[in-house]
mmCIF file of C-alpha atoms and ligand atoms in Angstrom:
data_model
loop_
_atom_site.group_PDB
_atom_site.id
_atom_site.type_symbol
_atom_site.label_atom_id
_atom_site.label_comp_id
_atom_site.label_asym_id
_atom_site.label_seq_id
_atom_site.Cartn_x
_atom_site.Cartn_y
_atom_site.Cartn_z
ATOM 1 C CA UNK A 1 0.000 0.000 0.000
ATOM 2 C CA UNK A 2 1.234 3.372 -1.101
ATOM 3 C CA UNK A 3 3.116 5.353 1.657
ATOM 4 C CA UNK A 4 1.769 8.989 2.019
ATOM 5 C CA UNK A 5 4.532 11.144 3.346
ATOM 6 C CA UNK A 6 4.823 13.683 6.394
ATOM 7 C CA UNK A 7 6.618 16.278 7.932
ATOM 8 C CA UNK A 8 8.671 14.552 10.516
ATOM 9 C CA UNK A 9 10.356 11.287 11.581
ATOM 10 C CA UNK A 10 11.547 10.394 14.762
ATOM 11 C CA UNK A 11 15.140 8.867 14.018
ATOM 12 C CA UNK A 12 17.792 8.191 17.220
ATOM 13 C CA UNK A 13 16.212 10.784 19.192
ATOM 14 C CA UNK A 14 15.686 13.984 17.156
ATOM 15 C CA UNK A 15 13.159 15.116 14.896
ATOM 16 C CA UNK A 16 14.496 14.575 11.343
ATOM 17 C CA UNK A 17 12.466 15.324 7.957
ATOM 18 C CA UNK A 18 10.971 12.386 5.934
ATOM 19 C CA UNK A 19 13.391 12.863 2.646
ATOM 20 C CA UNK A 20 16.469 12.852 5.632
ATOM 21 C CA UNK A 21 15.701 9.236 7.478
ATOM 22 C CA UNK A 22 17.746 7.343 5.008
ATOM 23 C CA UNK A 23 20.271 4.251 5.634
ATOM 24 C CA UNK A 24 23.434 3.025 4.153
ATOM 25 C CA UNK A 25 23.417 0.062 1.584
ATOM 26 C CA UNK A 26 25.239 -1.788 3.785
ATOM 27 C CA UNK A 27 23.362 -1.378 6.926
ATOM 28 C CA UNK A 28 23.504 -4.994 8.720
ATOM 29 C CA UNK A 29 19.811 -5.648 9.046
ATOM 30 C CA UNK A 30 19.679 -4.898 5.254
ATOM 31 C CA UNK A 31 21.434 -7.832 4.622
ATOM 32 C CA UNK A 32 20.183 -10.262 7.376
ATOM 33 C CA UNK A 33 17.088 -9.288 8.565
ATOM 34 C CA UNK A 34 18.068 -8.938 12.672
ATOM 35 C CA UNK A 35 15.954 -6.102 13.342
ATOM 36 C CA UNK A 36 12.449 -5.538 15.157
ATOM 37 C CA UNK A 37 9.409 -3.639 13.939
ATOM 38 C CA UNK A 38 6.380 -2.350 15.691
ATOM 39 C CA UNK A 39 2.735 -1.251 14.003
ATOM 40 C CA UNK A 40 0.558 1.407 16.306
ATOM 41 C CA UNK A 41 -2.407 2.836 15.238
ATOM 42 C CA UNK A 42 -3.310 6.361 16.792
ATOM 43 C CA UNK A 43 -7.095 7.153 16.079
ATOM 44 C CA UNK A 44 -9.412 11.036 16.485
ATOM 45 C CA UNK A 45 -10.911 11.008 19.667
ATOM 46 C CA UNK A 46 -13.494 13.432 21.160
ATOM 47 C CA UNK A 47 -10.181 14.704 22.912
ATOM 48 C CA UNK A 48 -7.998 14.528 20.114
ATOM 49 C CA UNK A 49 -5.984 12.136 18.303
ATOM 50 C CA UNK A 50 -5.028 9.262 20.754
ATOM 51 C CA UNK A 51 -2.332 6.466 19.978
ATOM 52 C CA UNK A 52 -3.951 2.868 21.168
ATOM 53 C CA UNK A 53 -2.135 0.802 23.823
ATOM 54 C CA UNK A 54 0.804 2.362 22.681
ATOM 55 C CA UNK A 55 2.910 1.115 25.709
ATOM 56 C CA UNK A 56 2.409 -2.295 25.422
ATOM 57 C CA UNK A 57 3.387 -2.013 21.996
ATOM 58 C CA UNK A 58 6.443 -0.725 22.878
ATOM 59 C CA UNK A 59 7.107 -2.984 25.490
ATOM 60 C CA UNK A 60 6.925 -5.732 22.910
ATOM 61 C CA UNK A 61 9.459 -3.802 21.242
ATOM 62 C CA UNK A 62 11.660 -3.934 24.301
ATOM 63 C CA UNK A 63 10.837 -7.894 23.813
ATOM 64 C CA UNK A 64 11.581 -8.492 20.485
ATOM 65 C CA UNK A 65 14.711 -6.654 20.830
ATOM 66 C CA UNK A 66 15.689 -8.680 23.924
ATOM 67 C CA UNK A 67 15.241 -12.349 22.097
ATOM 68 C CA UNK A 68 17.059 -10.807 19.305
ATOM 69 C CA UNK A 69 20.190 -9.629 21.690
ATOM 70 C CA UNK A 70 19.878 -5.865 20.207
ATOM 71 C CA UNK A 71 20.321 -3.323 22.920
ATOM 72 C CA UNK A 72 18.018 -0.984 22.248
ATOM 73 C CA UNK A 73 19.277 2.281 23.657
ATOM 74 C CA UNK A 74 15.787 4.250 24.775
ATOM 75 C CA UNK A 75 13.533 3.289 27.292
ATOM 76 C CA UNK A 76 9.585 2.298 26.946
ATOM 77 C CA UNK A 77 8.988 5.781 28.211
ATOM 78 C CA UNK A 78 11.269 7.419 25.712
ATOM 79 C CA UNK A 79 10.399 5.322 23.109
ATOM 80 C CA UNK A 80 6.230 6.394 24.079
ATOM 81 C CA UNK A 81 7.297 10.217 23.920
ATOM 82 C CA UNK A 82 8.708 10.069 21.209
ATOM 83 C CA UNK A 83 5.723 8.407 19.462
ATOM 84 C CA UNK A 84 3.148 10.887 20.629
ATOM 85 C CA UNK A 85 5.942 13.499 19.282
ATOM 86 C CA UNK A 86 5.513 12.510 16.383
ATOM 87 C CA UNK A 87 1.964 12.557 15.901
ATOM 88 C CA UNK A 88 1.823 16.336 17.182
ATOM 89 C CA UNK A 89 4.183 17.359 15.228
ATOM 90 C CA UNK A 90 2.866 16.121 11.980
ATOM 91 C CA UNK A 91 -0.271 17.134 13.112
ATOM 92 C CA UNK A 92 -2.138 13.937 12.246
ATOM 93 C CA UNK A 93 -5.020 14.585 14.094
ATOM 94 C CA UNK A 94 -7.343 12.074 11.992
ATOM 95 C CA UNK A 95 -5.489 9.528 13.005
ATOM 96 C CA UNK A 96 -1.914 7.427 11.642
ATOM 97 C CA UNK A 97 -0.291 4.584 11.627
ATOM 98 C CA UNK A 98 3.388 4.501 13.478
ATOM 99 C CA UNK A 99 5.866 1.954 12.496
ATOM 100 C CA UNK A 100 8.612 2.103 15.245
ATOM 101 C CA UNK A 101 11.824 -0.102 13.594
ATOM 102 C CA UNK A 102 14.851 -0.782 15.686
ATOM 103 C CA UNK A 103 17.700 -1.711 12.950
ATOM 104 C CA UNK A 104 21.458 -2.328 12.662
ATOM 105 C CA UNK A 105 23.415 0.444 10.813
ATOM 106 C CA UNK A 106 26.316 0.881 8.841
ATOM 107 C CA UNK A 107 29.515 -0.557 10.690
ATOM 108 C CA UNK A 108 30.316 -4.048 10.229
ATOM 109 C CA UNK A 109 29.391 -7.161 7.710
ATOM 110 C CA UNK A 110 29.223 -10.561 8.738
ATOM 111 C CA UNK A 111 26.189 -12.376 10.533
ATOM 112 C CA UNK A 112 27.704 -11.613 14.579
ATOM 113 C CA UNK A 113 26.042 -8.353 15.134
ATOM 114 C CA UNK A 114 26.683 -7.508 18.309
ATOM 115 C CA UNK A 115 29.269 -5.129 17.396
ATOM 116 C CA UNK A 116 27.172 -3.253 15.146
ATOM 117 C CA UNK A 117 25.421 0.271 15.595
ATOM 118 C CA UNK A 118 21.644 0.413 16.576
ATOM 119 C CA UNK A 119 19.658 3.027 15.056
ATOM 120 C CA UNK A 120 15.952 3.656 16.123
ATOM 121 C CA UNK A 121 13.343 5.050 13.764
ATOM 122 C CA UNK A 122 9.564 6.276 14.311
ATOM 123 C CA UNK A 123 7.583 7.285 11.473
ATOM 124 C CA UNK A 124 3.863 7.812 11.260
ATOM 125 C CA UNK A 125 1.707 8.291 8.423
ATOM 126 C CA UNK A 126 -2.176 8.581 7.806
ATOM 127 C CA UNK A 127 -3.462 4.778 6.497
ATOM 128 C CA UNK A 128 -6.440 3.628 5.416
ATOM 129 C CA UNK A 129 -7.876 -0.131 6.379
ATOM 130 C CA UNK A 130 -5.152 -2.541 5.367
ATOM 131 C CA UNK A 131 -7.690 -4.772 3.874
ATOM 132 C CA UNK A 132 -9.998 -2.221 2.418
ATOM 133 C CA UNK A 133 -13.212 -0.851 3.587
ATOM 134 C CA UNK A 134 -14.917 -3.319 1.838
ATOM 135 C CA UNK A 135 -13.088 -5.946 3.675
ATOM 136 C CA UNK A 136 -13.452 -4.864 6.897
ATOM 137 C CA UNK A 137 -18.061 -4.184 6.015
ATOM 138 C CA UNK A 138 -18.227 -7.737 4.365
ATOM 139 C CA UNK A 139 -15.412 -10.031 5.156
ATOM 140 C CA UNK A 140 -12.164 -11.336 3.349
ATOM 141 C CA UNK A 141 -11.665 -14.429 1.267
ATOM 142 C CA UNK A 142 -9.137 -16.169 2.877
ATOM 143 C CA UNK A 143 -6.790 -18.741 1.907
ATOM 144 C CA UNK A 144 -4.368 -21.490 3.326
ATOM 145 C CA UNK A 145 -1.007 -20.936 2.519
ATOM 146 C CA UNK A 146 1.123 -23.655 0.830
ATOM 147 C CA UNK A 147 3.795 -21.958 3.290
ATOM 148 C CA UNK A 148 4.268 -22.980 6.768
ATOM 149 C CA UNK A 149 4.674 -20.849 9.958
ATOM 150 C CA UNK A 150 8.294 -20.200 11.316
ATOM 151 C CA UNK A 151 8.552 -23.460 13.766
ATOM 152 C CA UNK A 152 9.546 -21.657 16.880
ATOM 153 C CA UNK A 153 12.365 -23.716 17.514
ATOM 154 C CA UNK A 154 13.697 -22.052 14.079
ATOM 155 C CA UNK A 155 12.854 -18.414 14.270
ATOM 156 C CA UNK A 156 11.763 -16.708 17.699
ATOM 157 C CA UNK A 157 8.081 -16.219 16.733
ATOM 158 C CA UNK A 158 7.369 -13.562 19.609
ATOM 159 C CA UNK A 159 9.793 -11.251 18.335
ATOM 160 C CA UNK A 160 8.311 -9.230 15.857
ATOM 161 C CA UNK A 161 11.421 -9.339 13.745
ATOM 162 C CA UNK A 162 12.478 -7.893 10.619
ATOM 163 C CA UNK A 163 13.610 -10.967 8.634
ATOM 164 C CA UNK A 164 10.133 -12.987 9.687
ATOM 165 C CA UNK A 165 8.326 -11.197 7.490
ATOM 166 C CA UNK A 166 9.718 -13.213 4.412
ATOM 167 C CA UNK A 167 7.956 -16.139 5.475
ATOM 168 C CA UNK A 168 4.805 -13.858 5.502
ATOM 169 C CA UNK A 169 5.695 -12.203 2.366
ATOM 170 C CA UNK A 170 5.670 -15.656 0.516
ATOM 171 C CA UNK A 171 2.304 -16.589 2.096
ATOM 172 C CA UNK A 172 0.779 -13.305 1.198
ATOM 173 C CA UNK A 173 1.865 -12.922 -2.520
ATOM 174 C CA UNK A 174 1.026 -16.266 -3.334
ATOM 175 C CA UNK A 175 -3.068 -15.859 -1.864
ATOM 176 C CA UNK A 176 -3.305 -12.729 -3.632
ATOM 177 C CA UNK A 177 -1.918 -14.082 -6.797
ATOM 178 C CA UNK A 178 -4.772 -16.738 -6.701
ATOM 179 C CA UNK A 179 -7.068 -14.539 -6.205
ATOM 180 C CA UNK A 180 -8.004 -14.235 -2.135
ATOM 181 C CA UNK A 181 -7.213 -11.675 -0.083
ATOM 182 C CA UNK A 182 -5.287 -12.789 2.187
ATOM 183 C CA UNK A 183 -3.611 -15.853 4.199
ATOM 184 C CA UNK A 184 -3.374 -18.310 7.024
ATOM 185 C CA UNK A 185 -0.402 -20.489 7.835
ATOM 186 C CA UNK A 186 -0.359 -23.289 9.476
ATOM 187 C CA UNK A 187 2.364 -24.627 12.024
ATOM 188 C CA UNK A 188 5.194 -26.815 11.849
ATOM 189 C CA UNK A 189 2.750 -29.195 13.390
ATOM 190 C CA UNK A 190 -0.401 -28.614 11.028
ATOM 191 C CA UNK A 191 -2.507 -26.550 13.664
ATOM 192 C CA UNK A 192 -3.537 -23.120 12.470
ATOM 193 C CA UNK A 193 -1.202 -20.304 13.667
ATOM 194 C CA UNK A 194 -1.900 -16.700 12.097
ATOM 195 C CA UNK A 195 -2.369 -14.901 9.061
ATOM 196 C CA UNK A 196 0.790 -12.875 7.469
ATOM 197 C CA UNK A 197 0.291 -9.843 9.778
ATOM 198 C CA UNK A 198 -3.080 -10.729 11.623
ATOM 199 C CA UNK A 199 -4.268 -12.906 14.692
ATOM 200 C CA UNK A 200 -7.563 -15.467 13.777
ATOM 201 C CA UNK A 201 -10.311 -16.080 16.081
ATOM 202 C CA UNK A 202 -13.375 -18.711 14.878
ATOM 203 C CA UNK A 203 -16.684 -18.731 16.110
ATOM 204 C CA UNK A 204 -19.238 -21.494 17.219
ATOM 205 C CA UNK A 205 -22.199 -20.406 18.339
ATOM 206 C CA UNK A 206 -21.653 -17.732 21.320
ATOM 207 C CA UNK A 207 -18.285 -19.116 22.058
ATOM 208 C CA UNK A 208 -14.941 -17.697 20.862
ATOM 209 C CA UNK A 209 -11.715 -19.376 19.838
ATOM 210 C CA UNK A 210 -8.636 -18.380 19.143
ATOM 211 C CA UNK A 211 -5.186 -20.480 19.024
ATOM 212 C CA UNK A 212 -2.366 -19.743 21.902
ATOM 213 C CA UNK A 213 0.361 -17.562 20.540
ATOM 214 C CA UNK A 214 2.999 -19.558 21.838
ATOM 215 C CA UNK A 215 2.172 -23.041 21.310
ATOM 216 C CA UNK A 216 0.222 -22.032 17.298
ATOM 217 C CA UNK A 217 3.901 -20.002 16.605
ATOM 218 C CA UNK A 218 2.710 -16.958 16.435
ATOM 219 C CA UNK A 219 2.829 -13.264 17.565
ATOM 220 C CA UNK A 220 1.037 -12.561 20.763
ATOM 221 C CA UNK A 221 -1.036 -9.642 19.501
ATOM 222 C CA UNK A 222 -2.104 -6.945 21.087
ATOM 223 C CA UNK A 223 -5.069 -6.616 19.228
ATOM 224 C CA UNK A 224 -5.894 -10.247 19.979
ATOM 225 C CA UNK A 225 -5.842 -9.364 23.171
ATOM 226 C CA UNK A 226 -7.797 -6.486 22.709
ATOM 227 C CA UNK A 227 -10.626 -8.486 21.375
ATOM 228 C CA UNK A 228 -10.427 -11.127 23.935
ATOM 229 C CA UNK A 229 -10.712 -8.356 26.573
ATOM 230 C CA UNK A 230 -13.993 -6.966 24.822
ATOM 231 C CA UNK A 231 -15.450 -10.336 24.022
ATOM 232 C CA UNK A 232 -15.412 -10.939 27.427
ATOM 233 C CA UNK A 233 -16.577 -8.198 28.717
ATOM 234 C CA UNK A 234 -19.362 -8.080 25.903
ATOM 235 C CA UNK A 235 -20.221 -11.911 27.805
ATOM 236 C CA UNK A 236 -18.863 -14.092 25.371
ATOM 237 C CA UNK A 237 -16.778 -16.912 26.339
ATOM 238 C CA UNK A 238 -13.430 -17.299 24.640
ATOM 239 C CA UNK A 239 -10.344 -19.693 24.884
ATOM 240 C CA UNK A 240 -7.406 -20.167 23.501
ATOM 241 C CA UNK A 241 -7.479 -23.696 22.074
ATOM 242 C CA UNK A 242 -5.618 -24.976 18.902
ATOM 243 C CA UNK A 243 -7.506 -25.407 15.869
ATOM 244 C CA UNK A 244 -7.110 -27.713 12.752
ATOM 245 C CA UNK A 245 -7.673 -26.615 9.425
ATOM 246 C CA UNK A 246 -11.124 -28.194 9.583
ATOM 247 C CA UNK A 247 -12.084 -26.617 12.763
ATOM 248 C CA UNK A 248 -11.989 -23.235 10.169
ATOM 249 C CA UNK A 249 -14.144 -25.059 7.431
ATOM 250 C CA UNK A 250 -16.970 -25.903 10.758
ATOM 251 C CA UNK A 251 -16.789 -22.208 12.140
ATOM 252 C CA UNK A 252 -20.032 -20.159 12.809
ATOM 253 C CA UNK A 253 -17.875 -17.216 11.725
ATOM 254 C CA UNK A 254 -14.446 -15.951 11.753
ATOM 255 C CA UNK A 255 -12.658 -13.123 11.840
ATOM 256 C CA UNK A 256 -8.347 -11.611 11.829
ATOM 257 C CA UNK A 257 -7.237 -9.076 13.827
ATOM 258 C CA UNK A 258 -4.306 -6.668 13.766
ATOM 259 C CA UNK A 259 -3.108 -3.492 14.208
ATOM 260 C CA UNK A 260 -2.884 -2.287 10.956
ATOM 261 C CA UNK A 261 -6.275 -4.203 9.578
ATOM 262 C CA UNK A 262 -8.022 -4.096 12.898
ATOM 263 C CA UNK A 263 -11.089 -6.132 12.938
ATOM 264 C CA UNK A 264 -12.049 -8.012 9.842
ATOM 265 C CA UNK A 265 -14.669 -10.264 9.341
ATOM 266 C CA UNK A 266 -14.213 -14.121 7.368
ATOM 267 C CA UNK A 267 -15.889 -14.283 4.420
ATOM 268 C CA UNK A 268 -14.778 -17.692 3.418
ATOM 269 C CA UNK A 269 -11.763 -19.817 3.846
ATOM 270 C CA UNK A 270 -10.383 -22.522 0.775
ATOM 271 C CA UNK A 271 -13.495 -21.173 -0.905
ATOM 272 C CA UNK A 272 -15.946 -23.004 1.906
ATOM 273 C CA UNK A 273 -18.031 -20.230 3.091
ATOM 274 C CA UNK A 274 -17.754 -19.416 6.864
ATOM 275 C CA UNK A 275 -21.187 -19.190 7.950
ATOM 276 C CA UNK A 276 -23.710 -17.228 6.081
ATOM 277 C CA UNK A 277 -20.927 -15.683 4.143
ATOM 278 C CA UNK A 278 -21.656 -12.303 5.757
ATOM 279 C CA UNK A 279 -20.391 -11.352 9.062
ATOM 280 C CA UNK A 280 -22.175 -12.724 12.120
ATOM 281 C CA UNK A 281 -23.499 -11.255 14.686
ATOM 282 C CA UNK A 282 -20.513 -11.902 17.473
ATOM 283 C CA UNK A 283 -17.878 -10.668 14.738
ATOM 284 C CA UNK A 284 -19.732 -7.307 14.611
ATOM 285 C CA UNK A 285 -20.597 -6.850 18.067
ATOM 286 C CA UNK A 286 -16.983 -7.060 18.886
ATOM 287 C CA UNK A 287 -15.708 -5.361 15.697
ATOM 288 C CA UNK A 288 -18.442 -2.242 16.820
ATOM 289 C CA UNK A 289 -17.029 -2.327 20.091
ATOM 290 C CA UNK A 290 -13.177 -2.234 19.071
ATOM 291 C CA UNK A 291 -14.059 0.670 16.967
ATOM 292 C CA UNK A 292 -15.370 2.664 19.802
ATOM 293 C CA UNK A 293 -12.672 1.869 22.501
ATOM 294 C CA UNK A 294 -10.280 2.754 19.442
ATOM 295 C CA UNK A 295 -11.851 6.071 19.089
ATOM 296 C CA UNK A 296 -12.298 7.141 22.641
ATOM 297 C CA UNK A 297 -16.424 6.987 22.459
ATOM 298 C CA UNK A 298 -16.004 3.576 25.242
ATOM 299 C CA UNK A 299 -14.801 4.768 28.158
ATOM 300 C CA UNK A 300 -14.383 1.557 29.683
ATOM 301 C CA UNK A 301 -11.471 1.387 27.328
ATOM 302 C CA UNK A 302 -10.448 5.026 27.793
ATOM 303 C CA UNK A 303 -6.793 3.487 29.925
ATOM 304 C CA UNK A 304 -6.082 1.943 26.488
ATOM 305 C CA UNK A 305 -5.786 5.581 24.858
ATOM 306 C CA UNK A 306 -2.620 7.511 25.146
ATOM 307 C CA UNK A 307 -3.724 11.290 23.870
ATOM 308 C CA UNK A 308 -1.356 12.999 21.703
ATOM 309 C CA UNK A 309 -2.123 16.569 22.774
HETATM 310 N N1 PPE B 401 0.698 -11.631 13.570
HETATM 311 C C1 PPE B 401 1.621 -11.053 12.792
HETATM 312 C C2 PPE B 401 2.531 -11.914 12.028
HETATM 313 C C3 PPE B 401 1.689 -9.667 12.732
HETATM 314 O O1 PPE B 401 2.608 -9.094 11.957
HETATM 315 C C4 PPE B 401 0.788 -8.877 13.466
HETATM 316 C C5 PPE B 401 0.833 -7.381 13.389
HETATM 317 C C6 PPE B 401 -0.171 -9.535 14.268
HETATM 318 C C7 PPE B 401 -0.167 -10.909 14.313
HETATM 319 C C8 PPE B 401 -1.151 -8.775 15.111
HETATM 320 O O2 PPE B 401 -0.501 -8.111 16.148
HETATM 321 P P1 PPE B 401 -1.103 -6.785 16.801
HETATM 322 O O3 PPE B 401 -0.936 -5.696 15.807
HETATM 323 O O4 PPE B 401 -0.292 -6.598 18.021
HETATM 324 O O5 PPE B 401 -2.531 -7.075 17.072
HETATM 325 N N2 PPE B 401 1.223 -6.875 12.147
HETATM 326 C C9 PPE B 401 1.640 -5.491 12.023
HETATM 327 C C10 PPE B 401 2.332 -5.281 10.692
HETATM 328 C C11 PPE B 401 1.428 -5.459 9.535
HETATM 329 C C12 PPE B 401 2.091 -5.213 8.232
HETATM 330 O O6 PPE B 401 1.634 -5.853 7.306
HETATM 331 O O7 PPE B 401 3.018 -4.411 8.101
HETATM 332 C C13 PPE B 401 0.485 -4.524 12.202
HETATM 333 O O8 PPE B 401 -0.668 -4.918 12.166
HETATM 334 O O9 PPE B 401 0.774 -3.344 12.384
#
């Protein structure tokens, strides 16, 4: 999706502009993919533009960086300053998406990278719903991927890191190129794990599964735990159970969830429709209520909202 550009990017602690937050062709994480990557949505509020759970996403940060033995030189409060920073100062008051990226500069070649300089970027730009409006109003054709999840005992699967994303990048292009929208993967061990950049929850009935991050290999969302906070609280029951491709093919409904595509209903999965093949009535009562907390109209979500004013 297009990138539209803005004033100002946060880059190793000052305020630098967008044409000047370039890199070196041989930066290390260039050529091996040890880096870490965050996605934060800030949203308008009836108090101004807010940035959602913003610490928590920066405390996964912190995490990724930690498995992946990169010292990353600013704290979560720094790291949250300088996020809201950025948001005032490009004045994106309808809202943004930040992508935080810790990476390894120009210094040394050669895979041991502990030697190598860490540079720290935050950038934020307005972006519309990663899987299109239409997506998110009627659901996404999803497919399975011929592509397997990282097996966790190959690639650290709760660091959100740079290199990772190939795997997802394979799975993606080749769905799209057959015509869905988007993918799952399953495990190393054939139970469902995620979609390329999205948690999965099914539904039967009233109750609400989704598969546990660690054991399904994949990244412990913070929007999945958004949703299981609001399905709760909304009365529904929900576990974290692991799920077979079939289980999918038998669901009620289904629906992904991420940062950058939020809530998003299931249309259909390996062309079996999920359901009635429109979203269900649990997929929009927590989709409705995500979008409020997200915009600062539920204010039993209102300790989620970080205001950037
Ligand atoms: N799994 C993966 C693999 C993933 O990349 C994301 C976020 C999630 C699950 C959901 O995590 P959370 O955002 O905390 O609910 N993907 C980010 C990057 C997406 C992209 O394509 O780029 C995001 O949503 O910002």
């Amino acid at each position: 999706m297009p990138i539209t550009p803005t004033k100002k990017i946060w880059f190793d602690g000052q305020l630098v502009d967008w044409e000047q937050a370039t890199t070196h062709v041989l930066s290390h994480t260039l050529h091996y993919g040890t880096g870490a990557f965050e996605g934060i949505r800030a949203y308008p509020t009836p108090k101004g533009p807010a940035i959602f759970r913003l610490r928590e996403h920066m405390e996964r940060l912190h995490l990724s960086c930690k498995i992946l033995m990169i010292d990353l030189p600013y704290s979560v409060d720094e790291l949250c300053d300088a996020a809201v920073e950025v948001v005032k100062v490009n004045d994106l008051v309808n809202g943004c998406y930040l992508r935080p990226l810790v990476y390894l500069g120009y210094g040394e070649m050669g895979i041991y990278h502990l030697n190598s300089p860490v540079n720290t970027a935050i950038a934020a730009w307005p972006w519309g719903a990663y899987l299109g409006d239409e997506g998110v109003a009627n659901g996404v054709r999803m497919k399975i991927s011929s592509w397997i999840r990282h097996s966790p005992v190959a690639m650290p699967t709760a660091s959100k890191t740079v290199g990772g994303y190939v795997n997802s990048s394979l799975a993606k292009v080749e769905a799209v190129k057959a015509g869905y929208d988007e993918a799952i993967l399953l495990g190393h061990d054939g139970h469902v794990s995620e979609c390329t950049g999205e948690n999965l929850f099914v539904v039967y009935g009233s109750s609400i599964v989704t598969p546990p991050p660690s054991e399904a290999g994949a990244l412990r969302g913070i929007t999945q735990n958004s949703i299981t906070t609001i399905a709760r609280d909304l009365g529904y029951e929900v576990s974290f159970e692991a799920l077979r491709r079939d289980d999918l093919y038998a669901a009620d409904e289904a629906f992904l969830t991420g940062t950058a595509a939020e809530v998003v209903p299931i249309a259909s999965v390996d062309d079996r429709v999920v359901g009635a093949g429109q979203p269900g009535p649990v997929t929009k009562a927590v989709q409705a209520t995500y979008f409020a907390a997200v915009r600062g109209t539920e204010p039993r979500y209102e300790n989620w909202l970080t205001y950037c004013v």
